[in-house]
mmCIF file of C-alpha atoms and ligand atoms in Angstrom:
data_model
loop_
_atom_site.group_PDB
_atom_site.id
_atom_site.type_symbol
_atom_site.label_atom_id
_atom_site.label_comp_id
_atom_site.label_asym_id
_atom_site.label_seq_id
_atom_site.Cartn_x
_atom_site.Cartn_y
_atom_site.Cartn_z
ATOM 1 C CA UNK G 1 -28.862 -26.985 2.708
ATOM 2 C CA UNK G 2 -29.047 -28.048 -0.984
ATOM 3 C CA UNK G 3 -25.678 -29.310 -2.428
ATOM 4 C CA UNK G 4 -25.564 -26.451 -4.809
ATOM 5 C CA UNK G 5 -26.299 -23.631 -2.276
ATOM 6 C CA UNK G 6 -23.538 -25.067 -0.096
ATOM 7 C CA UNK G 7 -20.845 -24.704 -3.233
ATOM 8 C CA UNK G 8 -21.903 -21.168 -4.062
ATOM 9 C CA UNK G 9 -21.447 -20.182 -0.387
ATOM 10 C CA UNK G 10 -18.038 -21.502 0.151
ATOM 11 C CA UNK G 11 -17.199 -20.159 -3.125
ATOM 12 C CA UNK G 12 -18.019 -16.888 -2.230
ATOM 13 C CA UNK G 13 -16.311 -17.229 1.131
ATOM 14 C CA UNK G 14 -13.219 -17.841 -0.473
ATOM 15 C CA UNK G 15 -13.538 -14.797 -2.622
ATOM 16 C CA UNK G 16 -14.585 -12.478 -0.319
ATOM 17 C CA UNK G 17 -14.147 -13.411 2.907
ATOM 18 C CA UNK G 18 -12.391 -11.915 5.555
ATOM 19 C CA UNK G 19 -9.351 -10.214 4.419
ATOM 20 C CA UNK G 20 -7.340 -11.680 7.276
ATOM 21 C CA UNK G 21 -8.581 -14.415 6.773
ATOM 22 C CA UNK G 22 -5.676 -15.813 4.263
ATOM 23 C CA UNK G 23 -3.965 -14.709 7.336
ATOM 24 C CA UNK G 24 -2.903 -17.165 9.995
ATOM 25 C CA UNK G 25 -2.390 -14.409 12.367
ATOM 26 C CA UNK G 26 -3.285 -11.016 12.793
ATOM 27 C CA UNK G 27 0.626 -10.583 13.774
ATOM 28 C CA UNK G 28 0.975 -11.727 10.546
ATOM 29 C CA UNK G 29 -1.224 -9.990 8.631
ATOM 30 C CA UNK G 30 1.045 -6.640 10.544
ATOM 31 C CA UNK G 31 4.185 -8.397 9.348
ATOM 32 C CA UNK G 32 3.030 -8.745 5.679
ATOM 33 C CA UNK G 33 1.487 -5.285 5.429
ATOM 34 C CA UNK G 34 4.938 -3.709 7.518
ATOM 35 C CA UNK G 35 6.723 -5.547 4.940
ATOM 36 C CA UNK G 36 5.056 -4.582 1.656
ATOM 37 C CA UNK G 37 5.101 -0.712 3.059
ATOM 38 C CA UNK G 38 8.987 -1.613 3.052
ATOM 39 C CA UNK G 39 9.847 -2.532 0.545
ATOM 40 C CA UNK G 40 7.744 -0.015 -1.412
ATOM 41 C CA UNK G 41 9.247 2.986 0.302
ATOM 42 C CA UNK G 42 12.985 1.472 -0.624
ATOM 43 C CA UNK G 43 11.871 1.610 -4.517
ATOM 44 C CA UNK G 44 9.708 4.951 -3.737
ATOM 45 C CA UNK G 45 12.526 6.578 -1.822
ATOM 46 C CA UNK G 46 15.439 5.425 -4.443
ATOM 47 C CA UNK G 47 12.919 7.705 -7.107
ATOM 48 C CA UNK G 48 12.386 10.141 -4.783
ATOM 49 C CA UNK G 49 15.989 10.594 -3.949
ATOM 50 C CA UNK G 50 17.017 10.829 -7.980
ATOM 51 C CA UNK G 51 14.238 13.041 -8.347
ATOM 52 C CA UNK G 52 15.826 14.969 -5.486
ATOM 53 C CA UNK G 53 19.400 14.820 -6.621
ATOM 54 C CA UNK G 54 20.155 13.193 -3.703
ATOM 55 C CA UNK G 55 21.047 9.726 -5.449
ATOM 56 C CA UNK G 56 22.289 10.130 -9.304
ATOM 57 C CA UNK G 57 20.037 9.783 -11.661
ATOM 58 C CA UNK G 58 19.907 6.306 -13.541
ATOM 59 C CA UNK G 59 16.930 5.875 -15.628
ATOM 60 C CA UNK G 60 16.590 2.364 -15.736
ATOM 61 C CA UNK G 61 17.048 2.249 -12.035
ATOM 62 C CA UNK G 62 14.582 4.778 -11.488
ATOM 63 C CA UNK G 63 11.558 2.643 -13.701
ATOM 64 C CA UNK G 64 12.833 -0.835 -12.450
ATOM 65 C CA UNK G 65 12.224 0.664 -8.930
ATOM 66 C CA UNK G 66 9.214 2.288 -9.937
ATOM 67 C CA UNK G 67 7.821 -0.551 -11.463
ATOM 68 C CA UNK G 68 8.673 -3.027 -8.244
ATOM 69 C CA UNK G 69 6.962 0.231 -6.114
ATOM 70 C CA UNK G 70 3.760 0.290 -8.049
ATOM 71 C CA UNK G 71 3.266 -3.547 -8.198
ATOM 72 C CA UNK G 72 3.777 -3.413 -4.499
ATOM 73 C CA UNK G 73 1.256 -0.394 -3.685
ATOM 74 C CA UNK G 74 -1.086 -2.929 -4.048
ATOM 75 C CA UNK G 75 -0.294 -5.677 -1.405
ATOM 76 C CA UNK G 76 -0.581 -3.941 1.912
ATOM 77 C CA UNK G 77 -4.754 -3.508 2.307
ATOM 78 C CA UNK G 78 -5.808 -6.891 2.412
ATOM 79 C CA UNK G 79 -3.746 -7.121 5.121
ATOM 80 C CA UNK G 80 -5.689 -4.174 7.334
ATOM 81 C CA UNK G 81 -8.730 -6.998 8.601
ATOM 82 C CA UNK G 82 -10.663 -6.496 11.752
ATOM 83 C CA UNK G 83 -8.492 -7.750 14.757
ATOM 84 C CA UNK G 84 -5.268 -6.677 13.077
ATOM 85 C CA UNK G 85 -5.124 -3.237 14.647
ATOM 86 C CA UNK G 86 -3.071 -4.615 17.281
ATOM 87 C CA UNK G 87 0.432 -5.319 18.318
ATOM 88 C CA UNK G 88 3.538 -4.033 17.079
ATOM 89 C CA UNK G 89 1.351 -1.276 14.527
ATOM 90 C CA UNK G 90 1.207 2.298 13.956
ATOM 91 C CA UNK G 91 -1.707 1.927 12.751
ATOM 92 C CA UNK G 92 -4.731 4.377 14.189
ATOM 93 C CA UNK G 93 -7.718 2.806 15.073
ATOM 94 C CA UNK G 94 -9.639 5.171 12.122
ATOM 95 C CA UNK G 95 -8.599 3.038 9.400
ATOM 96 C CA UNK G 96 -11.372 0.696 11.074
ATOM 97 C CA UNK G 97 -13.879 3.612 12.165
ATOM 98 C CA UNK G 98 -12.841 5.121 8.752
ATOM 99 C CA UNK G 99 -12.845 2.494 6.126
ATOM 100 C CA UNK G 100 -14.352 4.678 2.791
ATOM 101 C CA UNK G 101 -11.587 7.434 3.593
ATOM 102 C CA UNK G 102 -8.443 5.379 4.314
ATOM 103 C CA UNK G 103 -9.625 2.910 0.829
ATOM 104 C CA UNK G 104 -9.491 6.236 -0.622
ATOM 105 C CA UNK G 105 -6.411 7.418 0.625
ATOM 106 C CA UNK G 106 -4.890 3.775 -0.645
ATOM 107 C CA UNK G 107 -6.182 3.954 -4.069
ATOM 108 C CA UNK G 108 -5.194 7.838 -4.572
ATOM 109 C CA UNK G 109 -1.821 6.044 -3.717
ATOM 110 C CA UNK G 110 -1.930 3.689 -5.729
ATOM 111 C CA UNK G 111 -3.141 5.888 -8.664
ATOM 112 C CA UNK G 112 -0.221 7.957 -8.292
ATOM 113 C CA UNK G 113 2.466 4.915 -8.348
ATOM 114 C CA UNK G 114 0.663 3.721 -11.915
ATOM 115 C CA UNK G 115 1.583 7.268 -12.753
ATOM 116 C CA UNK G 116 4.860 7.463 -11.391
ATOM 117 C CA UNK G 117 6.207 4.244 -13.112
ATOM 118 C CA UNK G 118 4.656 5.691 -16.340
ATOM 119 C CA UNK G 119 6.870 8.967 -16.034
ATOM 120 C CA UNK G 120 9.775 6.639 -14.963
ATOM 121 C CA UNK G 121 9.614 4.395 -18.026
ATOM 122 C CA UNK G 122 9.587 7.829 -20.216
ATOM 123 C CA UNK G 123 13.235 8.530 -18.658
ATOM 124 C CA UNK G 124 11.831 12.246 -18.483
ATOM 125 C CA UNK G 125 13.278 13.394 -14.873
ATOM 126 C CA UNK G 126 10.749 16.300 -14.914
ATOM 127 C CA UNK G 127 8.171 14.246 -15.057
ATOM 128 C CA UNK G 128 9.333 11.838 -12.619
ATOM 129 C CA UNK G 129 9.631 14.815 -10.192
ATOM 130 C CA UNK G 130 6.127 15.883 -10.320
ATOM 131 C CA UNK G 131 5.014 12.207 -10.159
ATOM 132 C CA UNK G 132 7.230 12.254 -7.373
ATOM 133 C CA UNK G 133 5.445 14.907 -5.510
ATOM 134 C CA UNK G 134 2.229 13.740 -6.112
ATOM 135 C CA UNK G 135 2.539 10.605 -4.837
ATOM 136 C CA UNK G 136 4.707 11.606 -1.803
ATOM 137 C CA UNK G 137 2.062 14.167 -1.294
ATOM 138 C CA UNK G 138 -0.440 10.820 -1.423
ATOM 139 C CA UNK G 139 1.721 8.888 1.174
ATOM 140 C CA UNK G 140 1.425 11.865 3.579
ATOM 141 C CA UNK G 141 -2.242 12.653 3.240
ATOM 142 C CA UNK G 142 -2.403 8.821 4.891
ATOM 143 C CA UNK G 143 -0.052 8.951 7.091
ATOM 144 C CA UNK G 144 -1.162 12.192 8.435
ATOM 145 C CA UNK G 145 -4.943 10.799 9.008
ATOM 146 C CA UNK G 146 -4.374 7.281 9.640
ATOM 147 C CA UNK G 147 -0.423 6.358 11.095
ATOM 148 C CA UNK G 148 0.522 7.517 14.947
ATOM 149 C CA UNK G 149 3.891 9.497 14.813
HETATM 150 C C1 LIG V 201 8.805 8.167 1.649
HETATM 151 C C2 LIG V 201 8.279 7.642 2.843
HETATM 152 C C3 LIG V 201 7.089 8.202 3.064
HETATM 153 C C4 LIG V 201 6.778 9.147 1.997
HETATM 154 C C5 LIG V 201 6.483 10.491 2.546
HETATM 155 C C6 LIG V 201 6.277 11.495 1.466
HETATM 156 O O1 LIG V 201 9.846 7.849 1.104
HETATM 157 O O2 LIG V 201 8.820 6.735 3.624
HETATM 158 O O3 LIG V 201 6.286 7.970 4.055
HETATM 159 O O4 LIG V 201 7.939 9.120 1.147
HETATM 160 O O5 LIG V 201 7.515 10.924 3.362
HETATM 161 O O6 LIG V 201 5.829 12.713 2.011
#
């Protein structure tokens, strides 16, 4: 193989190749993704619970953990490789048989988080209610296809 060929291949290999692969192990690949969905659903639920009345309302509370859930919607699908729908995962088999539709499902999520922290930086709890909704309503449509009870 020319020199040249051989750099543009392991270039693109490190770009795009396997998602688990920046992954030791597909147990921790499950651990990272377990953990991002964490710690996202603490900042999500602290908004969700404001927008609820369930927690009082503190608007810089409310876009800080906005914010830290929106930059964190984005973490969790490079850690969904092939081999990693093992072990200790709720994780249906679909997302694998299903690919288009769940990347779909996590980008309608992650949409609605880029929206959320938008409404949350306005202070405008009406707005952060609907945003609320909508991107609950985006966590379920997942969950409902794609995560075992
Ligand atoms: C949460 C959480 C979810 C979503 C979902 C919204 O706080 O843990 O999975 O919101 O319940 O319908």
């Amino acid at each position: 193989m020319k020199p040249i060929l051989s750099l543009v291949l392991i270039a693109a290999v490190a770009a795009y190749g396997p998602a688990h692969a920046q992954f030791a192990k597909a147990e921790d690949a499950v651990k990272y993704r377990k953990s991002a969905l964490f710690v996202m659903q603490q900042n999500f639920g602290r908004v969700a619970g404001m927008a609820g009345g369930k927690i009082p309302f503190d608007a810089k509370v409310a876009a800080d953990s906005a914010a830290v859930a929106e930059y964190v919607s984005r973490l969790p699908w490079t850690a969904f490789g092939e081999g990693t729908d093992k072990g200790d995962t709720r994780a249906k088999p679909e997302i694998w048989k299903e690919r288009a539709k769940f990347d779909e499902y996590a980008e309608k999520m992650q949409a609605e988080m880029v929206k959320l922290s938008a409404a949350a930086k306005t202070g405008n709890l009406d707005s952060i209610k609907a945003a609320v909704n909508a991107t609950g309503g985006s966590c379920k449509t997942c969950h409902d296809a794609f995560r075992k009870e």
